Structure formats: structure tokens, C-alpha cells
CSV table of C-alpha atoms in Angstrom, one decimal:
chain,number,residue,atom,x,y,z
A,99,UNK,CA,18.4,27.2,5.1
A,100,UNK,CA,22.0,27.6,6.1
A,101,UNK,CA,22.9,25.5,9.2
A,102,UNK,CA,19.6,23.7,9.4
A,103,UNK,CA,19.3,19.9,10.1
A,104,UNK,CA,16.4,17.7,9.3
A,105,UNK,CA,15.5,14.1,10.0
A,106,UNK,CA,13.1,12.1,7.9
A,107,UNK,CA,12.1,9.0,9.9
A,108,UNK,CA,10.4,6.1,8.3
A,109,UNK,CA,9.2,2.8,10.0
A,110,UNK,CA,10.4,-0.3,8.3
A,111,UNK,CA,7.7,-2.3,6.6
A,112,UNK,CA,5.2,-0.6,9.0
A,113,UNK,CA,2.1,-2.6,8.6
A,114,UNK,CA,3.9,-5.9,8.4
A,115,UNK,CA,6.2,-5.0,11.5
A,116,UNK,CA,3.0,-4.1,13.5
A,117,UNK,CA,1.5,-7.4,12.8
A,118,UNK,CA,4.7,-9.2,13.7
A,119,UNK,CA,4.9,-7.2,17.1
A,120,UNK,CA,1.2,-8.1,17.8
A,121,UNK,CA,2.1,-11.8,17.4
A,122,UNK,CA,5.3,-11.6,19.5
A,123,UNK,CA,7.5,-12.2,16.5
A,124,UNK,CA,10.6,-10.4,15.3
A,125,UNK,CA,9.7,-8.2,12.3
A,126,UNK,CA,13.2,-8.5,11.0
A,127,UNK,CA,13.2,-12.3,10.8
A,128,UNK,CA,9.6,-13.3,10.3
A,129,UNK,CA,8.1,-14.0,6.8
A,130,UNK,CA,4.8,-12.1,6.8
A,131,UNK,CA,2.7,-10.2,4.4
A,132,UNK,CA,-0.3,-8.0,5.0
A,133,UNK,CA,-3.0,-8.8,2.5
A,134,UNK,CA,-6.8,-9.6,2.6
A,135,UNK,CA,-7.1,-13.4,2.3
A,136,UNK,CA,-10.9,-13.0,1.5
A,137,UNK,CA,-9.9,-11.3,-1.8
A,138,UNK,CA,-8.5,-13.2,-4.8
A,139,UNK,CA,-4.8,-14.0,-5.2
A,140,UNK,CA,-4.6,-11.0,-7.3
A,141,UNK,CA,-4.9,-8.8,-4.3
A,142,UNK,CA,-2.0,-6.4,-3.5
A,143,UNK,CA,0.1,-7.0,-0.4
A,144,UNK,CA,-0.1,-3.8,1.5
A,145,UNK,CA,3.2,-4.6,3.2
A,146,UNK,CA,5.8,-7.4,3.2
A,147,UNK,CA,8.3,-7.9,6.2
A,148,UNK,CA,12.0,-7.1,5.8
A,149,UNK,CA,12.9,-10.8,5.7
A,150,UNK,CA,10.4,-11.3,2.8
A,151,UNK,CA,12.1,-8.4,1.0
A,152,UNK,CA,15.5,-10.1,1.5
A,153,UNK,CA,14.2,-13.1,-0.4
A,154,UNK,CA,13.2,-10.9,-3.4
A,155,UNK,CA,9.6,-10.3,-2.6
A,156,UNK,CA,8.7,-6.8,-3.6
A,157,UNK,CA,6.6,-4.5,-1.6
A,158,UNK,CA,3.1,-3.9,-3.0
A,159,UNK,CA,3.4,-7.2,-5.0
A,160,UNK,CA,0.3,-9.4,-5.6
A,161,UNK,CA,-0.2,-12.6,-3.6
A,162,UNK,CA,0.1,-14.8,-6.6
A,163,UNK,CA,3.5,-13.3,-7.4
A,164,UNK,CA,5.0,-14.7,-4.1
A,165,UNK,CA,7.1,-17.8,-4.8
A,166,UNK,CA,5.4,-21.0,-3.7
A,167,UNK,CA,8.7,-22.1,-2.0
A,168,UNK,CA,8.4,-19.4,0.6
A,169,UNK,CA,6.6,-20.2,3.9
A,170,UNK,CA,4.9,-17.1,5.2
A,171,UNK,CA,2.1,-15.8,7.4
A,172,UNK,CA,-0.7,-13.8,5.7
A,173,UNK,CA,-2.2,-11.2,8.0
A,174,UNK,CA,-5.5,-9.4,7.2
A,175,UNK,CA,-5.1,-5.6,7.3
A,176,UNK,CA,-6.1,-3.8,10.5
A,177,UNK,CA,-5.9,-0.2,9.6
A,178,UNK,CA,-7.2,1.1,13.0
A,179,UNK,CA,-4.4,-0.8,14.7
A,180,UNK,CA,-1.8,0.8,12.5
A,181,UNK,CA,-3.2,4.2,13.1
A,182,UNK,CA,-3.1,3.6,16.9
A,183,UNK,CA,0.6,2.6,16.6
A,184,UNK,CA,1.3,5.7,14.4
A,185,UNK,CA,-0.3,7.9,17.1
A,186,UNK,CA,1.9,6.3,19.8
A,187,UNK,CA,5.0,6.9,17.7
A,188,UNK,CA,4.1,10.5,17.1
A,189,UNK,CA,3.6,10.8,20.9
A,190,UNK,CA,7.2,9.4,21.3
A,191,UNK,CA,8.5,12.2,19.0
A,192,UNK,CA,6.6,14.8,21.1
A,193,UNK,CA,8.4,13.8,24.3
A,194,UNK,CA,11.6,15.3,22.7
A,195,UNK,CA,10.6,17.7,19.8
A,196,UNK,CA,8.0,20.4,19.7
A,197,UNK,CA,5.0,19.8,17.4
A,198,UNK,CA,6.0,23.0,15.5
A,199,UNK,CA,9.2,21.2,14.4
A,200,UNK,CA,7.5,18.0,13.2
A,201,UNK,CA,5.6,17.5,10.0
A,202,UNK,CA,3.7,14.1,9.6
A,203,UNK,CA,4.2,13.1,5.9
A,204,UNK,CA,2.3,9.8,6.1
A,205,UNK,CA,1.2,7.2,8.5
A,206,UNK,CA,4.6,5.9,8.8
A,207,UNK,CA,6.9,8.7,7.9
A,208,UNK,CA,7.6,12.2,9.5
A,209,UNK,CA,10.0,15.1,9.1
A,210,UNK,CA,11.6,16.6,12.2
A,211,UNK,CA,13.6,19.9,12.3
A,212,UNK,CA,16.2,19.1,15.0
A,213,UNK,CA,18.5,22.1,14.5
A,214,UNK,CA,17.8,23.7,17.8
A,215,UNK,CA,17.7,20.3,19.7
A,216,UNK,CA,21.2,19.2,19.0
A,217,UNK,CA,22.8,21.7,21.5
A,218,UNK,CA,20.0,21.0,24.0
A,219,UNK,CA,20.5,17.3,24.1
A,220,UNK,CA,24.4,17.6,23.2
A,221,UNK,CA,24.1,15.3,20.2
A,222,UNK,CA,25.3,15.1,16.7
A,223,UNK,CA,22.5,14.7,14.0
A,224,UNK,CA,23.4,11.0,13.7
A,225,UNK,CA,23.2,10.5,17.6
A,226,UNK,CA,19.9,12.3,17.6
A,227,UNK,CA,18.6,10.0,14.9
A,228,UNK,CA,19.8,6.8,16.6
A,229,UNK,CA,18.3,8.1,19.9
A,230,UNK,CA,14.8,8.8,18.4
A,231,UNK,CA,14.9,5.5,16.5
A,232,UNK,CA,15.7,3.6,19.7
A,233,UNK,CA,12.9,5.3,21.5
A,234,UNK,CA,10.4,4.2,18.8
A,235,UNK,CA,11.4,0.7,19.0
A,236,UNK,CA,11.4,0.8,22.7
A,237,UNK,CA,7.8,2.3,22.7
A,238,UNK,CA,6.1,0.1,20.1
A,239,UNK,CA,8.7,-2.6,19.0
A,240,UNK,CA,8.9,-1.4,15.4
A,241,UNK,CA,12.3,-0.7,13.8
A,242,UNK,CA,12.8,2.7,12.1
A,243,UNK,CA,15.1,4.1,9.4
A,244,UNK,CA,16.2,7.7,9.1
A,245,UNK,CA,17.6,10.2,6.6
A,246,UNK,CA,19.5,13.2,7.7
A,247,UNK,CA,19.8,16.3,5.4
A,248,UNK,CA,20.5,20.0,5.4
A,249,UNK,CA,17.0,20.6,3.9
A,250,UNK,CA,13.8,18.5,3.6
A,251,UNK,CA,14.5,17.2,0.2
A,252,UNK,CA,17.9,15.9,1.2
A,253,UNK,CA,16.6,14.3,4.3
A,254,UNK,CA,14.1,12.5,2.2
A,255,UNK,CA,16.6,11.3,-0.4
A,256,UNK,CA,19.0,10.2,2.4
A,257,UNK,CA,16.2,8.0,3.7
A,258,UNK,CA,15.0,6.6,0.4
A,259,UNK,CA,18.3,6.0,-1.3
A,260,UNK,CA,21.3,5.9,1.1
A,261,UNK,CA,19.8,4.6,4.4
A,262,UNK,CA,19.0,1.2,3.0
A,263,UNK,CA,22.7,0.7,2.3
A,264,UNK,CA,23.8,1.7,5.6
A,265,UNK,CA,24.4,-0.9,8.5
A,266,UNK,CA,22.7,1.5,11.1
A,267,UNK,CA,19.8,2.3,8.6
A,268,UNK,CA,20.7,6.0,8.6
A,269,UNK,CA,21.6,8.0,5.6
A,270,UNK,CA,23.2,11.5,5.6
A,271,UNK,CA,23.4,14.1,2.9
A,272,UNK,CA,24.3,17.8,2.3
A,273,UNK,CA,24.4,19.5,-1.1
A,274,UNK,CA,28.1,18.5,-1.7
A,275,UNK,CA,27.7,14.9,-0.8
A,276,UNK,CA,24.5,14.6,-2.7
A,277,UNK,CA,26.2,15.8,-5.9
A,278,UNK,CA,29.2,13.4,-5.2
A,279,UNK,CA,27.2,10.4,-4.3
A,280,UNK,CA,23.9,10.6,-6.3
A,281,UNK,CA,24.4,12.8,-9.4
A,282,UNK,CA,24.9,9.7,-11.5
A,283,UNK,CA,22.5,7.4,-9.6
A,284,UNK,CA,20.0,5.6,-11.8
A,285,UNK,CA,17.1,5.0,-12.2
A,286,UNK,CA,15.7,8.6,-11.7
A,287,UNK,CA,12.5,7.1,-10.4
A,288,UNK,CA,14.3,6.4,-7.2
A,289,UNK,CA,14.3,10.1,-6.4
A,290,UNK,CA,11.3,11.7,-4.6
A,291,UNK,CA,8.8,13.3,-6.9
A,292,UNK,CA,10.3,11.8,-10.0
A,293,UNK,CA,7.6,9.4,-11.3
A,294,UNK,CA,7.7,7.1,-14.4
A,295,UNK,CA,6.0,9.7,-16.6
A,296,UNK,CA,8.5,12.4,-15.7
A,297,UNK,CA,11.4,10.0,-16.2
A,298,UNK,CA,10.2,9.1,-19.7
A,299,UNK,CA,9.9,12.7,-20.7
A,300,UNK,CA,13.4,13.4,-19.4
A,301,UNK,CA,14.7,10.3,-21.3
A,302,UNK,CA,13.3,11.8,-24.6
A,303,UNK,CA,15.5,14.8,-23.8
A,304,UNK,CA,18.5,12.5,-23.4
A,305,UNK,CA,18.5,13.0,-19.6
A,306,UNK,CA,18.9,9.9,-17.4
A,307,UNK,CA,20.3,11.1,-14.0
A,308,UNK,CA,20.3,14.2,-11.7
A,309,UNK,CA,23.5,15.6,-13.1
A,310,UNK,CA,21.9,15.5,-16.5
A,311,UNK,CA,19.0,17.7,-15.2
A,312,UNK,CA,21.5,20.1,-13.5
A,313,UNK,CA,23.5,20.6,-16.7
A,314,UNK,CA,20.6,20.8,-19.1
A,315,UNK,CA,19.4,24.0,-20.9
A,316,UNK,CA,16.8,25.4,-18.4
A,317,UNK,CA,14.8,26.9,-21.3
A,318,UNK,CA,14.4,23.4,-22.7
A,319,UNK,CA,13.2,22.1,-19.3
A,320,UNK,CA,10.8,24.9,-18.8
A,321,UNK,CA,9.3,24.3,-22.3
A,322,UNK,CA,8.8,20.6,-21.4
A,323,UNK,CA,7.6,20.8,-17.8
A,324,UNK,CA,6.4,24.4,-17.3
A,325,UNK,CA,6.7,25.7,-13.7
A,326,UNK,CA,7.5,22.2,-12.6
A,327,UNK,CA,11.0,22.6,-14.1
A,328,UNK,CA,11.8,24.8,-11.2
A,329,UNK,CA,11.3,21.9,-8.8
A,330,UNK,CA,13.4,19.5,-11.0
A,331,UNK,CA,16.3,22.0,-11.4
A,332,UNK,CA,16.4,22.9,-7.7
A,333,UNK,CA,16.3,19.1,-6.6
A,334,UNK,CA,19.0,18.2,-9.2
A,335,UNK,CA,21.3,20.5,-7.3
A,336,UNK,CA,20.0,19.3,-3.8
A,337,UNK,CA,18.2,22.6,-3.2
A,338,UNK,CA,14.9,22.9,-1.3
A,339,UNK,CA,13.9,26.3,0.1
A,340,UNK,CA,10.7,25.1,1.8
A,341,UNK,CA,10.8,24.6,5.6
A,342,UNK,CA,8.4,22.9,8.0
A,343,UNK,CA,7.2,26.3,9.1
A,344,UNK,CA,6.4,27.1,5.5
A,345,UNK,CA,4.3,23.9,5.2
A,346,UNK,CA,2.4,24.6,8.4
A,347,UNK,CA,1.7,28.1,7.3
A,348,UNK,CA,0.4,27.1,3.9
A,349,UNK,CA,-3.4,27.7,3.2
A,350,UNK,CA,-4.9,26.5,0.0
A,351,UNK,CA,-6.8,28.8,-2.2
A,352,UNK,CA,-9.6,26.4,-2.6
A,353,UNK,CA,-10.9,23.3,-1.0
A,354,UNK,CA,-12.6,20.2,-2.4
A,355,UNK,CA,-13.6,16.6,-1.3
A,356,UNK,CA,-13.6,13.5,-3.4
A,357,UNK,CA,-14.5,9.8,-3.1
A,358,UNK,CA,-13.7,6.9,-5.3
A,359,UNK,CA,-14.3,3.1,-5.6
A,360,UNK,CA,-12.6,0.5,-7.8
A,361,UNK,CA,-15.4,-2.1,-7.9
A,362,UNK,CA,-14.5,-5.8,-7.2
A,363,UNK,CA,-16.4,-6.9,-10.3
A,364,UNK,CA,-18.0,-5.5,-13.4
A,365,UNK,CA,-21.2,-3.6,-12.5
A,366,UNK,CA,-24.2,-2.9,-14.7
A,367,UNK,CA,-25.6,0.5,-15.3
A,368,UNK,CA,-28.4,0.0,-12.8
A,369,UNK,CA,-26.1,-1.5,-10.1
A,370,UNK,CA,-23.7,1.4,-10.6
A,371,UNK,CA,-26.5,3.7,-9.8
A,372,UNK,CA,-26.8,2.2,-6.3
A,373,UNK,CA,-23.1,2.7,-5.7
A,374,UNK,CA,-23.3,6.3,-6.9
A,375,UNK,CA,-26.3,7.1,-4.6
A,376,UNK,CA,-24.4,5.6,-1.7
A,377,UNK,CA,-21.1,7.6,-2.4
A,378,UNK,CA,-23.0,10.8,-2.9
A,379,UNK,CA,-25.0,10.4,0.3
A,380,UNK,CA,-21.8,9.8,2.2
A,381,UNK,CA,-20.1,12.8,0.6
A,382,UNK,CA,-23.1,14.9,1.5
A,383,UNK,CA,-22.9,13.8,5.2
A,384,UNK,CA,-19.2,14.4,5.3
A,385,UNK,CA,-19.8,18.0,4.1
A,386,UNK,CA,-22.5,18.6,6.6
A,387,UNK,CA,-20.2,17.3,9.4
A,388,UNK,CA,-17.4,19.7,8.2
A,389,UNK,CA,-19.7,22.6,7.7
A,390,UNK,CA,-19.0,22.9,4.0
A,391,UNK,CA,-21.2,23.4,0.9
A,392,UNK,CA,-20.6,23.3,-2.8
A,393,UNK,CA,-22.3,24.6,-6.0
A,394,UNK,CA,-21.0,21.8,-8.3
A,395,UNK,CA,-20.3,18.1,-8.4
A,396,UNK,CA,-17.9,16.1,-10.7
A,397,UNK,CA,-18.2,12.5,-11.9
A,398,UNK,CA,-15.7,10.1,-13.4
A,399,UNK,CA,-16.8,6.7,-14.7
A,400,UNK,CA,-14.2,4.0,-15.6
A,401,UNK,CA,-15.3,0.9,-17.6
A,402,UNK,CA,-14.1,-2.7,-17.4
A,403,UNK,CA,-10.7,-3.6,-18.9
A,404,UNK,CA,-12.6,-6.3,-20.8
A,405,UNK,CA,-13.8,-3.7,-23.3
A,406,UNK,CA,-12.0,-0.9,-25.0
A,407,UNK,CA,-13.7,2.2,-23.9
A,408,UNK,CA,-12.6,5.6,-22.7
A,409,UNK,CA,-13.8,6.9,-19.2
A,410,UNK,CA,-16.8,9.2,-19.2
A,411,UNK,CA,-18.3,11.8,-16.7
A,412,UNK,CA,-18.5,15.5,-16.3
A,413,UNK,CA,-19.7,18.1,-13.9
A,414,UNK,CA,-23.2,19.4,-12.8
A,415,UNK,CA,-24.1,22.8,-11.5
A,416,UNK,CA,-26.3,22.6,-8.5
A,417,UNK,CA,-27.6,26.2,-8.9
A,418,UNK,CA,-26.6,27.3,-5.4
A,419,UNK,CA,-24.3,26.2,-2.6
A,420,UNK,CA,-25.6,23.2,-0.7
A,421,UNK,CA,-24.7,20.0,1.1
A,422,UNK,CA,-28.2,18.5,1.1
A,423,UNK,CA,-28.5,15.0,0.0
A,424,UNK,CA,-31.9,15.7,-1.4
A,425,UNK,CA,-30.3,17.9,-3.9
A,426,UNK,CA,-26.9,16.3,-4.4
A,427,UNK,CA,-28.1,12.8,-5.1
A,428,UNK,CA,-30.7,13.7,-7.8
A,429,UNK,CA,-28.2,16.0,-9.5
A,430,UNK,CA,-25.5,13.2,-9.6
A,431,UNK,CA,-28.0,10.7,-10.9
A,432,UNK,CA,-29.0,13.1,-13.6
A,433,UNK,CA,-25.3,13.5,-14.5
A,434,UNK,CA,-24.7,9.8,-14.5
A,435,UNK,CA,-27.6,8.9,-16.7
A,436,UNK,CA,-26.7,11.6,-19.2
A,437,UNK,CA,-23.0,10.5,-19.5
A,438,UNK,CA,-22.5,6.9,-18.7
A,439,UNK,CA,-22.8,4.1,-21.3
A,440,UNK,CA,-25.9,2.1,-20.2
A,441,UNK,CA,-24.5,-1.1,-21.9
A,442,UNK,CA,-20.9,-1.0,-20.8
A,443,UNK,CA,-19.7,-2.8,-17.6
A,444,UNK,CA,-18.5,-0.3,-15.0
A,445,UNK,CA,-15.5,-0.9,-12.8
A,446,UNK,CA,-14.6,2.5,-11.3
A,447,UNK,CA,-16.6,5.5,-10.0
A,448,UNK,CA,-15.1,8.8,-8.7
A,449,UNK,CA,-17.1,11.7,-7.4
A,450,UNK,CA,-15.9,15.1,-6.3
A,451,UNK,CA,-17.1,18.6,-5.3
A,452,UNK,CA,-16.3,21.9,-6.8
A,453,UNK,CA,-14.8,24.5,-4.7
A,454,UNK,CA,-16.0,24.3,-1.1
A,455,UNK,CA,-17.0,27.2,1.1
A,456,UNK,CA,-18.0,27.3,4.6
A,457,UNK,CA,-21.8,26.8,5.1
A,458,UNK,CA,-23.4,30.2,5.3
A,459,UNK,CA,-26.2,28.9,7.6
A,460,UNK,CA,-29.2,29.6,5.4
A,461,UNK,CA,-30.8,27.7,2.5
A,462,UNK,CA,-31.3,29.0,-1.0
A,463,UNK,CA,-33.4,27.1,-3.6
A,464,UNK,CA,-31.5,25.5,-6.4
A,465,UNK,CA,-32.5,24.4,-9.9
A,466,UNK,CA,-33.2,21.0,-8.5
A,467,UNK,CA,-35.8,22.2,-5.9
A,468,UNK,CA,-36.9,25.4,-7.4
A,469,UNK,CA,-40.4,25.0,-5.9
A,470,UNK,CA,-39.1,24.5,-2.4
A,471,UNK,CA,-39.5,27.4,0.0
A,472,UNK,CA,-36.6,25.9,2.2
A,473,UNK,CA,-38.8,24.1,4.7
A,474,UNK,CA,-37.9,20.7,3.2
A,475,UNK,CA,-34.2,21.6,3.2
A,476,UNK,CA,-34.3,22.5,6.9
A,477,UNK,CA,-36.1,19.3,7.6
A,478,UNK,CA,-33.5,17.4,5.5
A,479,UNK,CA,-30.7,19.1,7.4
A,480,UNK,CA,-32.1,17.9,10.8
A,481,UNK,CA,-32.3,14.4,9.6
A,482,UNK,CA,-28.7,14.5,8.4
A,483,UNK,CA,-27.5,15.9,11.7
A,484,UNK,CA,-29.4,13.2,13.5
A,485,UNK,CA,-27.8,10.5,11.4
A,486,UNK,CA,-24.2,11.9,12.0
A,487,UNK,CA,-25.0,12.1,15.7
A,488,UNK,CA,-26.0,8.4,15.9
A,489,UNK,CA,-23.1,7.3,13.7
A,490,UNK,CA,-20.6,9.2,15.8
A,491,UNK,CA,-22.0,7.5,19.0
A,492,UNK,CA,-22.6,4.0,17.6
A,493,UNK,CA,-20.6,3.7,14.4
A,494,UNK,CA,-21.4,4.3,10.8
A,495,UNK,CA,-23.4,1.1,10.3
A,496,UNK,CA,-25.6,1.9,13.2
A,497,UNK,CA,-28.0,3.7,10.9
A,498,UNK,CA,-28.3,3.0,7.1
A,499,UNK,CA,-30.7,3.4,4.2
A,500,UNK,CA,-32.6,0.7,2.4
A,501,UNK,CA,-30.3,1.0,-0.7
A,502,UNK,CA,-27.4,-0.1,1.6
A,503,UNK,CA,-28.9,-3.6,1.7
A,504,UNK,CA,-29.2,-4.0,-2.1
A,505,UNK,CA,-27.0,-6.9,-3.4
A,506,UNK,CA,-24.8,-4.5,-5.3
A,507,UNK,CA,-24.3,-2.0,-2.4
A,508,UNK,CA,-20.9,-1.6,-0.8
A,509,UNK,CA,-21.3,1.0,2.0
A,510,UNK,CA,-21.8,-1.4,4.8
A,511,UNK,CA,-18.5,-3.1,4.0
A,512,UNK,CA,-16.8,0.2,3.2
A,513,UNK,CA,-17.9,1.6,6.6
A,514,UNK,CA,-15.7,-1.1,8.2
A,515,UNK,CA,-12.7,0.0,6.2
A,516,UNK,CA,-10.2,2.8,6.4
A,517,UNK,CA,-8.6,3.9,3.1
A,518,UNK,CA,-10.3,1.0,1.3
A,519,UNK,CA,-8.8,-1.7,3.6
A,520,UNK,CA,-10.2,-3.5,6.6
A,521,UNK,CA,-10.1,-1.5,9.8
A,522,UNK,CA,-9.8,-4.6,12.0
A,523,UNK,CA,-12.6,-3.5,14.3
């Protein structure tokens, strides 16, 4: 890691800034929030503009929490538009940095290893950050902030904690300055990968800052956090051995897919079955599209907050590897009927696959179609492939099933969303 320099570049209030740019407004001075006005005032604001933050409005607040004295624009989410902007910004980075040296961390944040480019462009790390930030604003009109660090962790912390207090929106840290400036910083939850739960567990040990972690008995930390203690100890000292090359070379031992919905109202047992069938059908199509199969499915059922009831669910063995909806839907319904409380209002459903493997290209009868010689599965596959072909050409709502038109169904609306929010198309 010696001698390496990383940037972590983030786009200020990205969704809100895009909406301002699209309206010809200055993102830094316009009061704007991104939220769905068709939902209740309890809906979460996906982003608030910098000027709203300056007025004390917190990011990810609920609409009803915004003071009535503030005059602001409410912009419906347009996720496809934000993805297009993010692609343009990534394209801007690619004009100056190789894709091998870029790791896209989220839609509005990326890490760049600029070590070998400083000499090429004749710039200091700060000059390189200012240059790239300027190119982003020039390309799409959105302001950026940046963290500079001698490893990925320090670049992220420089962005998250120190850049916001800098007049040029750039923070810079190495291991020495990290210890000098941030060892006593509180709360611990300001630090990357330290969530409220971890902070509470550390507080029980009498630890409230990074210096406390660095000076703690490591045996005590390992007893409390297991292998995760290694990450805490390294980060408390400003150490991070992982590089962008390491991230790009990583291959997971197993793969899985999942899908979840937080329902907009309480659903009855029968209504929830419609949602479950839609979700399983969509998951099945996704597996066919990716050429993957599984031998098991998982289910999580969350109940309404109006009652005191623990979640339920479980797993079901499909008997063989498959991605056929004719197998997966009956299996998931059987699991649902055997685990869900038939009288309790349902508010959340999550489904997942077991370990996924590449589709071997042949069919094997499972416990759910033991009498099938494979011909029905072949026919089922052809239908699924036809559906995918139509959807890719004309959109996901170009071909639907009868269940998608039930009053309780949500797939038609979800097909117009990205990440659970309106796509804007």
C-alpha cells in the first residue's frame, strides 16, 4: 500500500441535484426534495438539496418532518434519469482513468486509484481531485465532493467526515493525520462500516471512539465481534490492505438472488399469496435470463406493526436444480401456507434462492413434478424464453399474467420502478 493515492468521489445530493439541473436551477441554492407525492406524507425523501440541508432538513427524512415554513419543490423520483447521469459521469472518469483503476461503489460514488496518473498529468492529488470534480460539473452540471487517502478506507473517511468541513469540498488523510484528527471523533457511527448496533456493543465495552478501539484489548474485541474485530482494529489505525485490484479479482464462493417488498398497506393471507406468486414468477424469469438454477427457496414474512408478532418463514427443497416457474411457484405457495399466520395482516415479504449454479441445460424431475417426463418442463422453458424476449423488446408490462390484474397485485407498478422507486419512464 506504500505510496498509493486514492480518490473517493461522491456527488452532492445526487438525485436532488439532477432534478435541479433538469429544471435549469442551481442545485446549491434551490430548495428541492425528491419524494413520491402520490404516497403519504410519511414517505421518505430520497434526497434533499444542499440548501435544504443548510436549513436543517436531514437527508432521508419523511415529508411531514419538513418544517412548514420552508418553501420547496417536490420532485417525483426518476431512477432511469439518475442512472443515465451516473453513466455519463462514469464516462467522464474514463476519459482520464483506466476502468481497471475505477471501482463504482454506488450510483453516485466511486473509488479511483490515481497513483500512476499524478505523474502523467503533472498534478498533486488535490489538483487531480479538483480537475475531475470540475469535469463532472462541466459534463452534467452536478457538484462533486472528494476524499483523498493513502488507502481506500482513508479516502472514504476523508470524504464522509472531513470533506464536508472543507471550503473546496475535498478532504485528505493519511494514517498519521487520521490519528491526529479523528481518533477522538464522535459519534463512531460517522465512520464507514460502524453501524448503530456495532456502536452500542462497543459502548458496552466502554469504547466510544477510534482511539478506544485501537487501544483496547484485542482478545476482548475478538470475543465480542469474532472475525469482524480484525476490520475494526485495522480501521481504528487507518489501515486497509484491500486494493481496487483485489476487489475486481474477488469471486464469491456462492451466488444467490433475492426479492423483497414492503407492502403499502396490510395484506390478508389470500392477498399476500398473489404477491408471492408474482414475486416468485419474476424471480424465476430472472434466473432463466441469467442461466441459473437452484435447488431451494427461502421465504420471510413480516407482519403489520399493529400486532405484536414475530416474522415467520423458512426454506423449501425443490428436489433438484431448476428455474421453472411451474415448479417454483407451487413450492413457494406450499411453504407460505405451512408457515404464515392465516389471520395476521402481512406487511412484508422477502424471497430468496439457495446457492445458485449455472443451468446444466437438461431437466430433472423434482418432488413437485415427479410424474413429469421432462416434456412439460421443456414446454414451460420455451414459454419463459418467449416472455423474456417480448419483455426485452417492448418492456416488462408488454406481457403479463391474469394474476397481475388482481386488485392486490403490484407487479405492473413495480415493473415501472427501479429499486422500488419510480423509473420516470
